[in-house]
């Protein structure tokens, strides 16, 4: 076991009905610290029959305890979960960093974000209600938002703790129970969340955490008749399969999927600030970010100056040991993720793209890859079209606004993006025209706990965060009372 995890024992068993429970079969998944390539834990995988039992017992907990609990008590437990997360923040952050190689300062911020999400939805419980509606017939018409029952939350490995909290907190706040499936590579903080939530007073069975592979557990989580909604974040490919399976009994689904987000820089903007800040908008989390601004569109008159400054800022990024608080860029999550990114780089070389910086593995242990800046990329090339999910950016010039927007919108994705301009009318015009669920003007902030987050087109459907997420975990009932 590596030094960093010596103080914190990683959880290694599924968390079911309020306790860590050893699965009947002895199948385990080894977890490797991507910075050291050492195995840090062997996590037992739940099998299909254990998943089905966990779903049934979650349903019992919903009927017997959670569904009818007074809203004030539900809110109180969620506030207490936020407090427990903060009290255990360092353990959660270290587990995350050693598990997936995320820089420790980012991991600390993400644990705090998770706590704020629980607080936000704890507060929302008492401010979430239906409407009274004047209707044509005399009488009284009103709506109620009702919980659905058991919700399956399936989350990826790139932001394990925040994305779990984005789903679990609003689902519980709306009165549902949750079966949470973390990614095979990153189960540690999800398991710990189950334990902390129970210690905070969440009744056993209300949050079940099932580590294991998606190809084994996915079908039962999506097709079990007691699951009423599947809330998924991950790749577009798996999202599509979940939607197909969910069609069987018309399960509700929300899907947060891939992205290929633009970063649009006009000559009239504070382009120096854009150049200084843009590298972290794509290289943060080693580019393993659905919101990564991986295509930079720069107005031609400033292109060369912008590119020089952007590359200079990229060369100053601190790549290194993720446990060091100065580190900004850690390793990729796994050897195979690095190989997948390198295939994109091979394709770029083959098609004659110019590597302005990066493109190689640094000489050290761990799954590192240098932040890579490409230009001269063809609009049909893989690096321009596909989600790379690694530290690679394409920076290209544009001549006029309308053909640039056409190229931005030619992507099958539409998740996030930035627009840099000091012309307010242009900012609003471009923001309206870009087909994307989330945009930021003169900055790169995509995520606000209070505001909806999600994609257009093949970046998904439904929204996380804000009150939109909570509505998505309810059925809307209309009741008419005759006078
Ligand atoms: P992934 O699709 O491989 O896995 C996501 C989750 O689905 C994991 O828990 C996995 O075990 C599970 N899974 C795999 N096969 C399954 C199946 N057949 N049925 C049900 N579940 C299954 O994605 P990943 O590699 O973990 O994450 C990277 C992807 O996630 C990227 O495409 C990224 O853009 C996307 N992502 C999107 C957002 C967003 O909010 N839009 C946020 C983060 C990541």
Short mmCIF file of C-alpha atoms and ligand atoms in Angstrom, two decimals:
data_model
loop_
_atom_site.label_atom_id
_atom_site.label_comp_id
_atom_site.label_asym_id
_atom_site.label_seq_id
_atom_site.Cartn_x
_atom_site.Cartn_y
_atom_site.Cartn_z
CA UNK A 1 0.00 0.00 0.00
CA UNK A 2 1.30 3.48 -0.86
CA UNK A 3 2.27 6.05 1.82
CA UNK A 4 -0.71 8.30 1.24
CA UNK A 5 -3.33 5.66 1.94
CA UNK A 6 -1.60 4.28 5.06
CA UNK A 7 -3.57 6.67 7.27
CA UNK A 8 -6.88 5.93 5.59
CA UNK A 9 -8.05 2.38 5.03
CA UNK A 10 -9.91 2.18 1.71
CA UNK A 11 -13.37 0.62 1.96
CA UNK A 12 -13.44 -2.62 -0.05
CA UNK A 13 -16.97 -4.06 0.28
CA UNK A 14 -20.39 -3.12 -1.09
CA UNK A 15 -22.41 -0.93 1.33
CA UNK A 16 -25.85 -2.51 1.63
CA UNK A 17 -28.62 -2.00 4.21
CA UNK A 18 -26.44 0.20 6.38
CA UNK A 19 -23.32 -1.99 6.53
CA UNK A 20 -20.34 -3.15 4.51
CA UNK A 21 -21.30 -6.60 3.29
CA UNK A 22 -19.07 -9.29 1.84
CA UNK A 23 -20.46 -10.62 -1.44
CA UNK A 24 -21.04 -14.37 -1.73
CA UNK A 25 -18.68 -14.77 -4.69
CA UNK A 26 -15.07 -13.77 -4.11
CA UNK A 27 -14.65 -11.64 -7.27
CA UNK A 28 -12.61 -8.47 -6.69
CA UNK A 29 -11.34 -5.57 -8.80
CA UNK A 30 -7.82 -4.30 -8.07
CA UNK A 31 -7.44 -0.51 -7.85
CA UNK A 32 -4.14 0.98 -9.03
CA UNK A 33 -2.82 4.38 -7.99
CA UNK A 34 -2.19 5.93 -11.44
CA UNK A 35 0.65 8.10 -10.13
CA UNK A 36 2.66 5.19 -8.72
CA UNK A 37 1.24 2.18 -10.62
CA UNK A 38 0.90 0.41 -7.23
CA UNK A 39 -2.20 -1.55 -6.23
CA UNK A 40 -3.92 0.31 -3.37
CA UNK A 41 -6.93 -1.94 -2.75
CA UNK A 42 -8.91 -4.94 -3.97
CA UNK A 43 -12.60 -4.04 -4.00
CA UNK A 44 -15.20 -6.79 -3.88
CA UNK A 45 -17.69 -6.65 -6.73
CA UNK A 46 -21.41 -7.13 -6.14
CA UNK A 47 -23.00 -9.68 -8.48
CA UNK A 48 -26.35 -9.56 -10.25
CA UNK A 49 -28.32 -11.39 -7.54
CA UNK A 50 -26.86 -9.13 -4.82
CA UNK A 51 -27.78 -6.09 -6.89
CA UNK A 52 -31.36 -7.36 -7.27
CA UNK A 53 -31.58 -7.99 -3.51
CA UNK A 54 -30.21 -4.50 -2.79
CA UNK A 55 -32.84 -2.96 -5.08
CA UNK A 56 -35.64 -4.90 -3.34
CA UNK A 57 -34.46 -3.93 0.10
CA UNK A 58 -34.12 -0.28 -1.00
CA UNK A 59 -37.75 -0.46 -2.12
CA UNK A 60 -38.76 -1.75 1.33
CA UNK A 61 -36.86 1.11 2.98
CA UNK A 62 -38.70 3.54 0.71
CA UNK A 63 -42.13 2.18 1.58
CA UNK A 64 -41.50 1.73 5.29
CA UNK A 65 -39.35 4.72 6.22
CA UNK A 66 -38.25 7.26 3.65
CA UNK A 67 -41.28 8.02 1.45
CA UNK A 68 -43.44 9.29 4.29
CA UNK A 69 -40.78 10.81 6.52
CA UNK A 70 -41.67 14.40 7.43
CA UNK A 71 -39.83 16.78 5.05
CA UNK A 72 -38.16 18.55 7.97
CA UNK A 73 -36.59 15.30 9.14
CA UNK A 74 -35.45 14.43 5.63
CA UNK A 75 -33.83 17.86 5.34
CA UNK A 76 -32.18 17.47 8.75
CA UNK A 77 -30.52 14.21 7.71
CA UNK A 78 -29.24 15.76 4.46
CA UNK A 79 -27.77 18.71 6.40
CA UNK A 80 -26.09 16.21 8.71
CA UNK A 81 -24.64 14.33 5.71
CA UNK A 82 -23.07 17.62 4.53
CA UNK A 83 -21.57 18.08 8.00
CA UNK A 84 -20.19 14.52 8.03
CA UNK A 85 -18.64 15.03 4.57
CA UNK A 86 -16.82 18.13 5.85
CA UNK A 87 -15.72 16.34 9.03
CA UNK A 88 -14.17 13.58 6.89
CA UNK A 89 -13.07 15.75 3.98
CA UNK A 90 -9.36 15.00 4.15
CA UNK A 91 -9.91 11.24 4.15
CA UNK A 92 -12.28 11.52 1.18
CA UNK A 93 -9.85 13.77 -0.73
CA UNK A 94 -6.86 11.47 -0.13
CA UNK A 95 -8.87 8.40 -1.16
CA UNK A 96 -9.92 10.16 -4.38
CA UNK A 97 -6.38 11.29 -5.21
CA UNK A 98 -4.76 7.93 -4.60
CA UNK A 99 -7.56 6.17 -6.47
CA UNK A 100 -7.65 8.23 -9.69
CA UNK A 101 -4.59 10.53 -9.61
CA UNK A 102 -6.56 13.78 -9.27
CA UNK A 103 -4.43 16.60 -7.77
CA UNK A 104 -5.12 16.81 -4.04
CA UNK A 105 -6.11 20.49 -4.13
CA UNK A 106 -8.76 19.69 -6.77
CA UNK A 107 -9.93 16.68 -4.76
CA UNK A 108 -10.36 18.87 -1.66
CA UNK A 109 -12.41 21.38 -3.68
CA UNK A 110 -14.58 18.59 -5.08
CA UNK A 111 -15.32 17.12 -1.65
CA UNK A 112 -16.37 20.60 -0.47
CA UNK A 113 -18.55 20.89 -3.60
CA UNK A 114 -20.23 17.61 -2.64
CA UNK A 115 -20.97 18.96 0.86
CA UNK A 116 -22.48 22.12 -0.64
CA UNK A 117 -24.69 20.02 -2.92
CA UNK A 118 -26.13 18.14 0.07
CA UNK A 119 -26.70 21.45 1.86
CA UNK A 120 -28.42 22.99 -1.17
CA UNK A 121 -30.88 20.09 -1.52
CA UNK A 122 -31.41 19.89 2.24
CA UNK A 123 -32.58 23.51 2.00
CA UNK A 124 -34.63 22.75 -1.10
CA UNK A 125 -36.80 20.13 0.67
CA UNK A 126 -38.85 22.86 2.38
CA UNK A 127 -39.10 25.02 -0.76
CA UNK A 128 -40.29 22.43 -3.23
CA UNK A 129 -44.01 22.41 -3.92
CA UNK A 130 -46.73 22.13 -6.52
CA UNK A 131 -49.03 24.78 -7.95
CA UNK A 132 -52.68 25.73 -7.83
CA UNK A 133 -53.99 26.24 -11.35
CA UNK A 134 -57.09 28.18 -12.45
CA UNK A 135 -58.95 25.83 -14.83
CA UNK A 136 -61.96 26.30 -17.11
CA UNK A 137 -64.41 24.25 -15.05
CA UNK A 138 -65.37 25.54 -11.61
CA UNK A 139 -63.42 23.69 -8.96
CA UNK A 140 -59.94 23.55 -7.59
CA UNK A 141 -56.93 22.21 -9.47
CA UNK A 142 -53.54 21.57 -7.94
CA UNK A 143 -50.32 19.68 -8.65
CA UNK A 144 -48.18 17.51 -6.39
CA UNK A 145 -44.59 16.47 -7.03
CA UNK A 146 -44.25 12.88 -5.87
CA UNK A 147 -41.12 10.77 -5.43
CA UNK A 148 -40.65 7.91 -7.88
CA UNK A 149 -39.29 5.15 -5.62
CA UNK A 150 -35.95 3.47 -6.28
CA UNK A 151 -33.54 5.47 -8.47
CA UNK A 152 -30.39 3.91 -9.96
CA UNK A 153 -27.52 6.40 -10.12
CA UNK A 154 -24.62 5.27 -12.34
CA UNK A 155 -21.55 7.52 -12.25
CA UNK A 156 -18.17 7.79 -14.02
CA UNK A 157 -14.59 7.88 -12.72
CA UNK A 158 -13.51 11.40 -13.65
CA UNK A 159 -15.39 13.32 -10.89
CA UNK A 160 -16.55 10.43 -8.69
CA UNK A 161 -17.58 12.30 -5.54
CA UNK A 162 -19.20 15.45 -6.95
CA UNK A 163 -21.19 13.59 -9.61
CA UNK A 164 -22.42 11.04 -7.06
CA UNK A 165 -23.57 13.92 -4.85
CA UNK A 166 -25.24 15.72 -7.81
CA UNK A 167 -27.49 12.68 -8.19
CA UNK A 168 -27.86 11.20 -4.70
CA UNK A 169 -28.69 14.48 -2.89
CA UNK A 170 -31.60 15.67 -5.09
CA UNK A 171 -32.97 12.13 -5.45
CA UNK A 172 -33.07 11.68 -1.65
CA UNK A 173 -34.34 15.23 -1.09
CA UNK A 174 -37.28 14.53 -3.41
CA UNK A 175 -38.16 11.46 -1.31
CA UNK A 176 -36.61 8.64 -3.35
CA UNK A 177 -34.19 5.93 -2.31
CA UNK A 178 -30.99 5.35 -4.29
CA UNK A 179 -28.87 2.49 -5.57
CA UNK A 180 -25.54 4.09 -6.47
CA UNK A 181 -23.11 2.36 -8.83
CA UNK A 182 -19.67 3.99 -8.95
CA UNK A 183 -17.34 3.30 -11.87
CA UNK A 184 -15.25 0.14 -11.55
CA UNK A 185 -12.11 2.26 -11.39
CA UNK A 186 -13.29 4.68 -8.69
CA UNK A 187 -15.54 3.16 -6.01
CA UNK A 188 -13.81 4.42 -2.83
CA UNK A 189 -15.47 7.76 -2.08
CA UNK A 190 -18.91 6.44 -3.12
CA UNK A 191 -18.61 3.61 -0.58
CA UNK A 192 -17.46 6.09 2.05
CA UNK A 193 -20.46 8.31 1.22
CA UNK A 194 -22.78 5.38 1.99
CA UNK A 195 -21.09 4.88 5.36
CA UNK A 196 -21.09 8.60 6.26
CA UNK A 197 -24.71 9.05 5.21
CA UNK A 198 -25.78 6.20 7.49
CA UNK A 199 -23.72 7.63 10.35
CA UNK A 200 -25.54 10.92 9.70
CA UNK A 201 -28.88 9.20 10.34
CA UNK A 202 -29.93 8.02 6.88
CA UNK A 203 -31.95 4.84 7.52
CA UNK A 204 -30.39 1.56 6.29
CA UNK A 205 -31.32 0.70 2.71
CA UNK A 206 -32.05 4.30 1.64
CA UNK A 207 -28.63 4.57 -0.04
CA UNK A 208 -27.13 1.30 -1.33
CA UNK A 209 -23.66 1.45 -2.92
CA UNK A 210 -22.74 -1.33 -5.33
CA UNK A 211 -19.18 -1.47 -6.69
CA UNK A 212 -18.67 -3.66 -9.72
CA UNK A 213 -18.39 -3.50 -13.45
CA UNK A 214 -21.02 -1.77 -15.56
CA UNK A 215 -21.22 -4.63 -18.02
CA UNK A 216 -22.17 -6.99 -15.15
CA UNK A 217 -24.45 -4.76 -13.07
CA UNK A 218 -25.70 -2.37 -15.76
CA UNK A 219 -28.52 -4.51 -17.14
CA UNK A 220 -30.07 -5.34 -13.77
CA UNK A 221 -29.89 -1.69 -12.67
CA UNK A 222 -31.59 -0.53 -15.85
CA UNK A 223 -34.16 -3.30 -16.32
CA UNK A 224 -35.23 -4.25 -12.77
CA UNK A 225 -38.97 -3.49 -12.48
CA UNK A 226 -38.57 -1.73 -9.10
CA UNK A 227 -36.13 0.82 -10.57
CA UNK A 228 -38.22 3.80 -11.62
CA UNK A 229 -35.48 6.06 -12.94
CA UNK A 230 -31.91 5.70 -14.14
CA UNK A 231 -29.72 8.75 -13.69
CA UNK A 232 -26.52 8.18 -15.65
CA UNK A 233 -23.32 10.12 -16.25
CA UNK A 234 -20.74 8.59 -18.54
CA UNK A 235 -19.95 8.00 -22.18
CA UNK A 236 -22.41 8.63 -25.00
CA UNK A 237 -22.01 5.00 -26.09
CA UNK A 238 -23.14 3.55 -22.74
CA UNK A 239 -25.81 6.26 -22.40
CA UNK A 240 -27.31 5.17 -25.71
CA UNK A 241 -27.42 1.55 -24.55
CA UNK A 242 -29.09 2.55 -21.27
CA UNK A 243 -31.75 4.50 -23.17
CA UNK A 244 -32.45 1.50 -25.41
CA UNK A 245 -32.77 -0.85 -22.42
CA UNK A 246 -34.88 1.62 -20.46
CA UNK A 247 -37.34 1.78 -23.34
CA UNK A 248 -38.48 -1.76 -22.39
CA UNK A 249 -40.75 -0.50 -19.61
CA UNK A 250 -40.42 3.22 -20.38
CA UNK A 251 -38.21 3.98 -17.40
CA UNK A 252 -37.33 7.60 -16.83
CA UNK A 253 -33.73 8.34 -17.74
CA UNK A 254 -31.45 11.30 -17.42
CA UNK A 255 -28.16 11.14 -19.27
CA UNK A 256 -25.10 13.35 -18.84
CA UNK A 257 -22.76 12.27 -21.62
CA UNK A 258 -19.70 13.30 -23.58
CA UNK A 259 -18.64 16.68 -24.90
CA UNK A 260 -16.41 18.50 -27.38
CA UNK A 261 -16.77 21.99 -26.07
CA UNK A 262 -15.70 25.16 -27.91
CA UNK A 263 -13.72 28.04 -26.50
CA UNK A 264 -14.41 31.03 -28.76
CA UNK A 265 -12.04 34.00 -28.57
CA UNK A 266 -12.87 37.21 -30.47
CA UNK A 267 -10.22 39.86 -31.19
CA UNK A 268 -12.22 42.46 -29.23
CA UNK A 269 -11.97 40.43 -26.00
CA UNK A 270 -9.46 40.53 -23.18
CA UNK A 271 -7.71 37.80 -25.18
CA UNK A 272 -4.57 37.86 -23.03
CA UNK A 273 -6.65 36.81 -20.03
CA UNK A 274 -8.35 34.23 -22.24
CA UNK A 275 -4.95 32.84 -23.30
CA UNK A 276 -3.68 32.73 -19.71
CA UNK A 277 -6.76 30.96 -18.32
CA UNK A 278 -7.74 28.70 -21.22
CA UNK A 279 -5.10 25.96 -20.71
CA UNK A 280 -6.72 24.95 -17.41
CA UNK A 281 -10.14 24.94 -19.09
CA UNK A 282 -9.00 21.91 -21.07
CA UNK A 283 -6.06 20.40 -19.14
CA UNK A 284 -7.62 20.44 -15.64
CA UNK A 285 -8.27 16.87 -14.45
CA UNK A 286 -5.72 15.92 -17.17
CA UNK A 287 -8.36 16.68 -19.79
CA UNK A 288 -10.65 13.96 -18.44
CA UNK A 289 -13.53 16.39 -18.20
CA UNK A 290 -16.79 16.32 -20.13
CA UNK A 291 -16.69 20.16 -20.17
CA UNK A 292 -13.07 20.37 -21.42
CA UNK A 293 -12.77 23.27 -23.88
CA UNK A 294 -10.89 21.07 -26.33
CA UNK A 295 -11.51 23.13 -29.49
CA UNK A 296 -10.30 26.73 -29.33
CA UNK A 297 -11.63 29.02 -32.08
CA UNK A 298 -9.52 32.22 -32.27
CA UNK A 299 -10.26 35.20 -34.53
CA UNK A 300 -7.50 35.24 -37.15
CA UNK A 301 -6.16 38.77 -36.45
CA UNK A 302 -4.99 37.69 -32.96
CA UNK A 303 -4.36 34.00 -33.68
CA UNK A 304 -0.53 33.89 -33.61
CA UNK A 305 -0.25 36.14 -30.53
CA UNK A 306 -2.93 34.13 -28.75
CA UNK A 307 -1.32 30.79 -29.61
CA UNK A 308 2.11 31.93 -28.31
CA UNK A 309 0.63 33.07 -25.04
CA UNK A 310 -1.58 29.99 -24.68
CA UNK A 311 1.43 27.69 -25.22
CA UNK A 312 3.52 29.69 -22.77
CA UNK A 313 0.80 29.30 -20.11
CA UNK A 314 0.58 25.58 -20.91
CA UNK A 315 4.34 25.13 -20.43
CA UNK A 316 4.04 26.72 -16.97
CA UNK A 317 1.44 24.22 -15.74
CA UNK A 318 2.73 22.13 -12.86
CA UNK A 319 2.56 18.47 -13.87
CA UNK A 320 3.55 16.11 -11.10
CA UNK A 321 2.78 14.11 -7.98
CA UNK A 322 -0.95 14.56 -7.33
CA UNK A 323 -0.39 14.48 -3.56
CA UNK A 324 1.68 17.68 -3.84
CA UNK A 325 -0.54 20.73 -3.27
CA UNK A 326 1.29 22.68 -6.01
CA UNK A 327 0.43 20.10 -8.69
CA UNK A 328 -2.13 21.20 -11.28
CA UNK A 329 -1.99 18.21 -13.64
CA UNK A 330 -1.74 14.59 -12.50
CA UNK A 331 -1.55 11.34 -14.47
CA UNK A 332 -4.33 9.90 -16.59
CA UNK A 333 -6.56 7.49 -14.72
CA UNK A 334 -5.16 4.26 -16.22
CA UNK A 335 -2.67 2.80 -18.67
CA UNK A 336 -5.48 2.06 -21.12
CA UNK A 337 -6.84 5.62 -20.92
CA UNK A 338 -3.37 6.94 -21.80
CA UNK A 339 -3.12 4.51 -24.72
CA UNK A 340 -6.51 5.64 -25.98
CA UNK A 341 -5.35 9.30 -25.94
CA UNK A 342 -2.11 8.34 -27.70
CA UNK A 343 -4.14 6.79 -30.52
CA UNK A 344 -5.64 10.24 -31.10
CA UNK A 345 -2.13 11.72 -31.20
CA UNK A 346 -1.02 9.10 -33.73
CA UNK A 347 -4.00 10.03 -35.88
CA UNK A 348 -3.07 13.74 -35.60
CA UNK A 349 0.52 12.96 -36.66
CA UNK A 350 -0.74 10.85 -39.54
CA UNK A 351 -2.93 13.72 -40.77
CA UNK A 352 -0.13 16.30 -40.50
CA UNK A 353 -1.34 18.36 -37.52
CA UNK A 354 1.32 20.61 -35.98
CA UNK A 355 2.32 19.71 -32.40
CA UNK A 356 3.05 23.13 -30.88
CA UNK A 357 3.93 21.55 -27.54
CA UNK A 358 3.62 18.22 -25.73
CA UNK A 359 2.71 14.92 -27.32
CA UNK A 360 5.02 12.62 -25.35
CA UNK A 361 5.17 10.68 -22.08
CA UNK A 362 7.37 12.32 -19.44
CA UNK A 363 10.22 10.09 -18.19
CA UNK A 364 8.65 9.04 -14.88
CA UNK A 365 6.48 6.41 -13.27
CA UNK A 366 2.73 6.80 -13.57
CA UNK A 367 0.33 7.22 -16.48
CA UNK A 368 1.45 10.76 -17.35
CA UNK A 369 1.18 12.47 -20.72
CA UNK A 370 2.39 15.99 -21.51
CA UNK A 371 -0.29 18.65 -22.08
CA UNK A 372 -0.45 18.79 -25.87
CA UNK A 373 -1.37 21.75 -28.09
CA UNK A 374 -2.23 21.03 -31.73
CA UNK A 375 -2.92 23.36 -34.61
CA UNK A 376 -3.37 22.78 -38.34
CA UNK A 377 -6.02 20.17 -37.53
CA UNK A 378 -8.45 19.18 -40.29
CA UNK A 379 -12.16 19.59 -39.59
CA UNK A 380 -12.66 15.93 -40.43
CA UNK A 381 -9.84 14.66 -38.16
CA UNK A 382 -10.58 12.57 -35.07
CA UNK A 383 -8.93 15.10 -32.71
CA UNK A 384 -11.29 17.82 -33.97
CA UNK A 385 -14.48 15.76 -34.03
CA UNK A 386 -14.27 13.23 -31.16
CA UNK A 387 -14.07 13.49 -27.39
CA UNK A 388 -10.42 12.68 -26.53
CA UNK A 389 -10.73 12.70 -22.73
CA UNK A 390 -7.08 13.50 -22.22
CA UNK A 391 -4.70 16.51 -22.19
CA UNK A 392 -5.02 17.49 -25.85
CA UNK A 393 -6.37 20.73 -27.33
CA UNK A 394 -6.84 21.94 -30.93
CA UNK A 395 -6.36 25.69 -31.44
CA UNK A 396 -7.59 26.99 -34.81
CA UNK A 397 -8.21 30.41 -36.42
CA UNK A 398 -11.57 31.60 -37.75
CA UNK A 399 -12.46 34.44 -40.12
CA UNK A 400 -16.12 35.22 -39.65
CA UNK A 401 -18.67 34.71 -36.91
CA UNK A 402 -21.32 32.85 -38.85
CA UNK A 403 -19.06 30.18 -40.39
CA UNK A 404 -17.36 29.72 -37.00
CA UNK A 405 -20.76 29.10 -35.35
CA UNK A 406 -21.64 26.67 -38.12
CA UNK A 407 -18.46 24.68 -37.36
CA UNK A 408 -19.08 24.85 -33.59
CA UNK A 409 -22.57 23.46 -34.12
CA UNK A 410 -21.39 20.78 -36.56
CA UNK A 411 -20.38 18.76 -33.48
CA UNK A 412 -22.73 15.97 -32.44
CA UNK A 413 -22.13 17.14 -28.86
CA UNK A 414 -23.42 20.25 -27.09
CA UNK A 415 -22.42 20.32 -23.44
CA UNK A 416 -20.40 23.36 -22.51
CA UNK A 417 -18.26 26.20 -23.86
CA UNK A 418 -16.79 29.66 -23.41
CA UNK A 419 -17.23 32.90 -25.36
CA UNK A 420 -14.68 35.71 -25.02
CA UNK A 421 -15.75 39.16 -26.25
CA UNK A 422 -16.22 42.65 -24.83
CA UNK A 423 -19.13 43.34 -27.18
CA UNK A 424 -22.28 42.60 -25.18
CA UNK A 425 -24.52 42.27 -28.22
CA UNK A 426 -22.12 39.79 -29.83
CA UNK A 427 -21.85 37.82 -26.57
CA UNK A 428 -25.62 37.44 -26.38
CA UNK A 429 -25.99 36.69 -30.11
CA UNK A 430 -23.33 33.96 -30.03
CA UNK A 431 -24.59 32.50 -26.73
CA UNK A 432 -28.03 32.17 -28.29
CA UNK A 433 -26.66 30.57 -31.47
CA UNK A 434 -24.33 27.96 -29.95
CA UNK A 435 -26.12 24.63 -29.44
CA UNK A 436 -25.00 23.86 -25.90
CA UNK A 437 -26.59 23.28 -22.50
CA UNK A 438 -24.05 25.34 -20.54
CA UNK A 439 -22.05 28.41 -21.62
CA UNK A 440 -19.78 30.89 -19.89
CA UNK A 441 -18.95 34.38 -21.13
CA UNK A 442 -15.46 35.75 -20.41
CA UNK A 443 -14.63 32.87 -18.06
CA UNK A 444 -14.72 29.08 -17.97
CA UNK A 445 -17.10 28.30 -15.10
CA UNK A 446 -19.53 25.55 -16.07
CA UNK A 447 -20.76 24.31 -12.73
CA UNK A 448 -22.89 26.13 -10.16
CA UNK A 449 -24.74 24.11 -7.53
CA UNK A 450 -27.80 26.34 -7.93
CA UNK A 451 -28.00 26.27 -11.74
CA UNK A 452 -28.97 23.50 -14.18
CA UNK A 453 -26.15 21.51 -15.81
CA UNK A 454 -26.52 19.24 -18.83
CA UNK A 455 -26.28 18.92 -22.58
CA UNK A 456 -27.94 19.42 -25.94
CA UNK A 457 -27.83 16.78 -28.68
CA UNK A 458 -25.66 13.72 -27.93
CA UNK A 459 -24.33 15.30 -24.73
CA UNK A 460 -27.44 14.00 -23.03
CA UNK A 461 -30.88 14.77 -21.74
CA UNK A 462 -32.21 15.95 -18.40
CA UNK A 463 -30.29 18.17 -16.02
CA UNK A 464 -28.17 17.79 -12.89
CA UNK A 465 -28.00 20.52 -10.23
CA UNK A 466 -30.37 23.37 -9.42
CA UNK A 467 -34.08 22.83 -8.91
CA UNK A 468 -34.29 21.28 -12.41
CA UNK A 469 -32.50 18.18 -11.09
CA UNK A 470 -34.89 17.81 -8.15
CA UNK A 471 -37.90 18.07 -10.46
CA UNK A 472 -36.34 15.28 -12.53
CA UNK A 473 -36.56 12.91 -9.55
CA UNK A 474 -40.35 13.34 -9.21
CA UNK A 475 -43.54 12.52 -11.06
CA UNK A 476 -45.89 15.46 -11.56
CA UNK A 477 -49.47 14.68 -10.53
CA UNK A 478 -52.46 16.88 -11.29
CA UNK A 479 -55.55 16.71 -9.04
CA UNK A 480 -58.90 18.35 -9.70
CA UNK A 481 -61.46 18.81 -6.92
CA UNK A 482 -65.05 19.49 -7.98
CA UNK A 483 -66.77 22.29 -6.10
P1 LIG B 1 -18.52 4.92 -19.00
O1 LIG B 1 -19.72 5.19 -19.84
O2 LIG B 1 -17.56 3.89 -19.46
O3 LIG B 1 -18.95 4.48 -17.53
C1 LIG B 1 -19.82 5.27 -16.75
C2 LIG B 1 -20.53 4.37 -15.74
O4 LIG B 1 -21.37 3.46 -16.45
C3 LIG B 1 -19.58 3.52 -14.91
O5 LIG B 1 -20.11 3.39 -13.60
C4 LIG B 1 -19.62 2.18 -15.64
O6 LIG B 1 -19.27 1.10 -14.80
C5 LIG B 1 -21.08 2.13 -16.05
N1 LIG B 1 -21.36 1.22 -17.17
C6 LIG B 1 -20.51 0.74 -18.10
N2 LIG B 1 -21.17 -0.09 -18.94
C7 LIG B 1 -22.46 -0.09 -18.55
C8 LIG B 1 -23.65 -0.72 -19.03
N3 LIG B 1 -23.63 -1.52 -20.10
N4 LIG B 1 -24.81 -0.48 -18.40
C9 LIG B 1 -24.85 0.35 -17.33
N5 LIG B 1 -23.77 0.96 -16.82
C10 LIG B 1 -22.59 0.76 -17.43
O7 LIG B 1 -17.82 6.34 -18.79
P2 LIG B 1 -16.47 6.65 -18.00
O8 LIG B 1 -15.34 6.17 -18.84
O9 LIG B 1 -16.58 6.21 -16.58
O10 LIG B 1 -16.51 8.26 -17.99
C11 LIG B 1 -16.09 9.02 -19.05
C12 LIG B 1 -17.27 9.54 -19.85
O11 LIG B 1 -18.19 10.21 -18.99
C13 LIG B 1 -16.86 10.60 -20.87
O12 LIG B 1 -17.51 10.37 -22.10
C14 LIG B 1 -17.34 11.90 -20.26
O13 LIG B 1 -17.59 12.93 -21.16
C15 LIG B 1 -18.56 11.45 -19.55
N6 LIG B 1 -18.91 12.42 -18.50
C16 LIG B 1 -19.99 13.23 -18.69
C17 LIG B 1 -20.32 14.17 -17.73
C18 LIG B 1 -21.50 15.09 -17.92
O14 LIG B 1 -21.97 15.64 -16.93
N7 LIG B 1 -22.00 15.28 -19.12
C19 LIG B 1 -19.56 14.28 -16.57
C20 LIG B 1 -18.48 13.43 -16.41
C21 LIG B 1 -18.18 12.49 -17.38
#
